[in-house]
Amino acid sequence: PFLKWLPALTALYKKIKKNKIEHILVGQILPLGTAAYLISLILPVKYSLILHGMDLAFALKQPRKKWLAGKILKSAGAIICGNSYTAELARQAFPKISLNLIVINPGIDNPATRNPARPAGGPQPATQLKEKYNLQNKIILLSVGRLVKRKGFDLVIKALPEVLKKFPDLVYVILGQGEEAEN
């Protein structure tokens, strides 16, 4: 179990050599970041890393994994964090390492992703959704994420009866999929 990521190392090595790849984007610090780090020691390839809060938190729990995470982060060309919490967690965990952290918060309303079939001046998708689900003049509390226990959607739902006493026009909208969808 300790080296079950080893096939990723050989597959990555072969892919880089075959396609003359100069830079790779790694989606998680452990174990794939380990493969990228080791490959960068033997091939002229750079890597950037997408850093997730849970991945880093798990790595910090064990001294060996924390040490390895520090090596991986220090050697990364860029570390892309989905929020400032993850970036701050990395800075606190590795204060002696200069980390090239970039925070890219998930966003919406990107003109490049708008529906070109929608006529100019026509209703915006948000307006259409409000009409479809009868949400006009409502306070919308929106949560977007993978539906897993640790995200706390259930806690928001449990708090709603108390919140609705003060804000009766509030509607809680959850966007996502996952193992907790049924709950």
Short mmCIF file of C-alpha atoms in Angstrom, two decimals:
data_model
loop_
_atom_site.label_atom_id
_atom_site.label_comp_id
_atom_site.label_asym_id
_atom_site.label_seq_id
_atom_site.Cartn_x
_atom_site.Cartn_y
_atom_site.Cartn_z
CA PRO A 1 0.00 0.00 0.00
CA PHE A 2 2.89 2.38 0.73
CA LEU A 3 4.00 2.53 -2.93
CA LYS A 4 0.71 2.03 -4.78
CA TRP A 5 1.40 5.33 -6.60
CA LEU A 6 4.55 3.86 -8.18
CA PRO A 7 2.82 2.99 -11.49
CA ALA A 8 1.99 6.70 -11.85
CA LEU A 9 5.70 7.46 -11.70
CA THR A 10 6.59 5.16 -14.58
CA ALA A 11 3.55 6.20 -16.64
CA LEU A 12 4.38 9.87 -16.13
CA TYR A 13 8.02 9.31 -17.03
CA LYS A 14 7.09 7.54 -20.27
CA LYS A 15 4.50 10.19 -21.21
CA ILE A 16 6.93 13.07 -20.62
CA LYS A 17 9.68 11.41 -22.66
CA LYS A 18 7.37 10.39 -25.51
CA ASN A 19 5.63 13.76 -25.85
CA LYS A 20 8.57 15.99 -24.87
CA ILE A 21 6.49 17.60 -22.12
CA GLU A 22 8.17 20.56 -20.42
CA HIS A 23 5.62 21.44 -17.73
CA ILE A 24 2.95 19.39 -16.00
CA LEU A 25 -0.03 20.38 -13.87
CA VAL A 26 -0.55 18.11 -10.88
CA GLY A 27 -4.04 17.85 -9.39
CA GLN A 28 -3.10 16.74 -5.87
CA ILE A 29 -0.10 16.97 -3.61
CA LEU A 30 0.01 13.33 -2.50
CA PRO A 31 0.64 10.95 -4.09
CA LEU A 32 0.75 12.48 -7.60
CA GLY A 33 2.82 15.43 -6.45
CA THR A 34 5.42 12.92 -5.28
CA ALA A 35 5.66 11.46 -8.79
CA ALA A 36 6.01 14.94 -10.33
CA TYR A 37 8.65 15.95 -7.80
CA LEU A 38 10.74 12.82 -8.36
CA ILE A 39 10.45 13.11 -12.15
CA SER A 40 11.59 16.75 -11.95
CA LEU A 41 14.78 15.56 -10.27
CA ILE A 42 15.75 13.36 -13.22
CA LEU A 43 14.15 15.03 -16.25
CA PRO A 44 14.16 18.68 -17.37
CA VAL A 45 10.47 19.12 -16.58
CA LYS A 46 8.75 21.64 -14.32
CA TYR A 47 5.46 21.20 -12.53
CA SER A 48 2.74 23.31 -11.00
CA LEU A 49 0.39 22.00 -8.35
CA ILE A 50 -3.27 22.47 -7.57
CA LEU A 51 -3.41 22.48 -3.77
CA HIS A 52 -6.61 21.41 -2.02
CA GLY A 53 -7.20 22.16 1.66
CA MET A 54 -8.13 18.62 2.64
CA ASP A 55 -5.12 17.16 0.80
CA LEU A 56 -2.77 19.50 2.64
CA ALA A 57 -4.48 18.95 5.99
CA PHE A 58 -4.06 15.16 5.64
CA ALA A 59 -0.41 15.56 4.63
CA LEU A 60 0.29 17.71 7.69
CA LYS A 61 -0.92 15.00 10.10
CA GLN A 62 2.12 12.76 9.62
CA PRO A 63 5.70 14.02 9.89
CA ARG A 64 6.88 11.98 6.88
CA LYS A 65 4.07 13.29 4.68
CA LYS A 66 4.56 16.85 5.93
CA TRP A 67 8.27 16.66 5.08
CA LEU A 68 7.46 15.31 1.60
CA ALA A 69 4.74 17.93 1.04
CA GLY A 70 7.28 20.63 1.88
CA LYS A 71 9.70 19.26 -0.71
CA ILE A 72 6.95 19.06 -3.34
CA LEU A 73 5.68 22.59 -2.65
CA LYS A 74 9.16 24.13 -2.55
CA SER A 75 10.00 22.72 -5.98
CA ALA A 76 6.70 23.56 -7.66
CA GLY A 77 6.76 26.33 -10.25
CA ALA A 78 3.39 27.53 -9.02
CA ILE A 79 0.95 26.39 -6.36
CA ILE A 80 -2.66 27.08 -7.27
CA CYS A 81 -5.04 27.29 -4.31
CA GLY A 82 -8.81 27.39 -4.72
CA ASN A 83 -9.19 29.73 -1.76
CA SER A 84 -7.20 31.93 0.60
CA TYR A 85 -7.74 29.48 3.49
CA THR A 86 -5.66 26.82 1.72
CA ALA A 87 -2.97 29.36 0.83
CA GLU A 88 -2.75 30.53 4.45
CA LEU A 89 -2.63 26.93 5.70
CA ALA A 90 0.35 26.29 3.41
CA ARG A 91 2.10 29.48 4.56
CA GLN A 92 1.61 28.57 8.22
CA ALA A 93 2.73 24.97 7.73
CA PHE A 94 5.88 25.96 5.82
CA PRO A 95 6.87 29.46 7.02
CA LYS A 96 10.55 28.99 6.14
CA ILE A 97 9.79 28.02 2.55
CA SER A 98 9.11 30.69 -0.04
CA LEU A 99 5.97 29.37 -1.73
CA ASN A 100 4.80 30.63 -5.12
CA LEU A 101 1.12 30.62 -4.13
CA ILE A 102 -1.62 31.77 -6.44
CA VAL A 103 -5.21 31.97 -5.20
CA ILE A 104 -7.82 31.42 -7.89
CA ASN A 105 -11.27 31.51 -6.38
CA PRO A 106 -13.99 29.70 -8.29
CA GLY A 107 -16.01 32.27 -10.22
CA ILE A 108 -19.13 32.74 -12.27
CA ASP A 109 -20.41 34.90 -15.12
CA ASN A 110 -17.40 34.48 -17.37
CA PRO A 111 -18.25 36.04 -20.76
CA ALA A 112 -16.29 33.26 -22.49
CA THR A 113 -18.68 30.63 -21.11
CA ARG A 114 -21.97 32.43 -21.76
CA ASN A 115 -24.49 30.79 -24.03
CA PRO A 116 -24.03 32.34 -27.50
CA ALA A 117 -27.54 31.21 -28.47
CA ARG A 118 -29.08 33.60 -25.91
CA PRO A 119 -30.20 36.74 -27.72
CA ALA A 120 -28.47 39.98 -26.76
CA GLY A 121 -30.45 41.79 -24.10
CA GLY A 122 -32.39 38.63 -23.27
CA PRO A 123 -32.92 37.46 -19.70
CA GLN A 124 -29.82 36.48 -17.77
CA PRO A 125 -29.57 32.83 -16.64
CA ALA A 126 -29.92 33.90 -12.98
CA THR A 127 -33.19 35.68 -13.79
CA GLN A 128 -34.44 32.62 -15.65
CA LEU A 129 -33.57 30.36 -12.72
CA LYS A 130 -35.30 32.67 -10.25
CA GLU A 131 -38.43 32.61 -12.38
CA LYS A 132 -38.30 28.85 -12.93
CA TYR A 133 -38.01 28.10 -9.20
CA ASN A 134 -40.16 31.02 -7.96
CA LEU A 135 -37.26 32.72 -6.18
CA GLN A 136 -38.00 36.33 -7.09
CA ASN A 137 -37.86 38.62 -4.04
CA LYS A 138 -36.23 35.87 -1.98
CA ILE A 139 -32.99 35.97 -0.05
CA ILE A 140 -30.94 33.17 -1.58
CA LEU A 141 -28.30 31.42 0.49
CA LEU A 142 -26.25 29.46 -2.03
CA SER A 143 -23.83 26.62 -1.32
CA VAL A 144 -21.81 25.08 -4.14
CA GLY A 145 -19.68 22.03 -3.53
CA ARG A 146 -19.29 18.29 -3.43
CA LEU A 147 -21.98 16.82 -1.20
CA VAL A 148 -19.88 15.12 1.45
CA LYS A 149 -20.35 15.15 5.21
CA ARG A 150 -17.29 17.28 6.01
CA LYS A 151 -18.58 20.24 3.94
CA GLY A 152 -21.28 20.94 6.56
CA PHE A 153 -24.37 21.35 4.37
CA ASP A 154 -26.28 19.34 6.98
CA LEU A 155 -25.34 21.86 9.67
CA VAL A 156 -26.74 24.71 7.60
CA ILE A 157 -29.97 22.76 7.12
CA LYS A 158 -30.22 22.12 10.88
CA ALA A 159 -29.74 25.86 11.55
CA LEU A 160 -32.40 26.95 9.05
CA PRO A 161 -35.45 26.87 11.38
CA GLU A 162 -33.75 29.42 13.64
CA VAL A 163 -32.52 31.54 10.70
CA LEU A 164 -35.96 31.53 9.06
CA LYS A 165 -37.47 33.14 12.16
CA LYS A 166 -35.41 36.26 11.41
CA PHE A 167 -35.35 35.93 7.59
CA PRO A 168 -38.60 34.26 6.47
CA ASP A 169 -37.89 35.03 2.79
CA LEU A 170 -34.65 33.05 2.83
CA VAL A 171 -34.25 30.03 0.56
CA TYR A 172 -31.30 27.67 0.85
CA VAL A 173 -30.06 26.42 -2.53
CA ILE A 174 -27.43 23.71 -2.76
CA LEU A 175 -25.61 22.90 -5.99
CA GLY A 176 -23.55 19.75 -6.12
CA GLN A 177 -23.39 16.01 -6.24
CA GLY A 178 -21.94 13.43 -3.93
CA GLU A 179 -22.50 10.69 -1.42
CA GLU A 180 -24.65 12.90 0.84
CA ALA A 181 -27.13 13.90 -1.90
CA GLU A 182 -29.78 11.52 -0.58
CA ASN A 183 -29.47 12.95 2.94
#
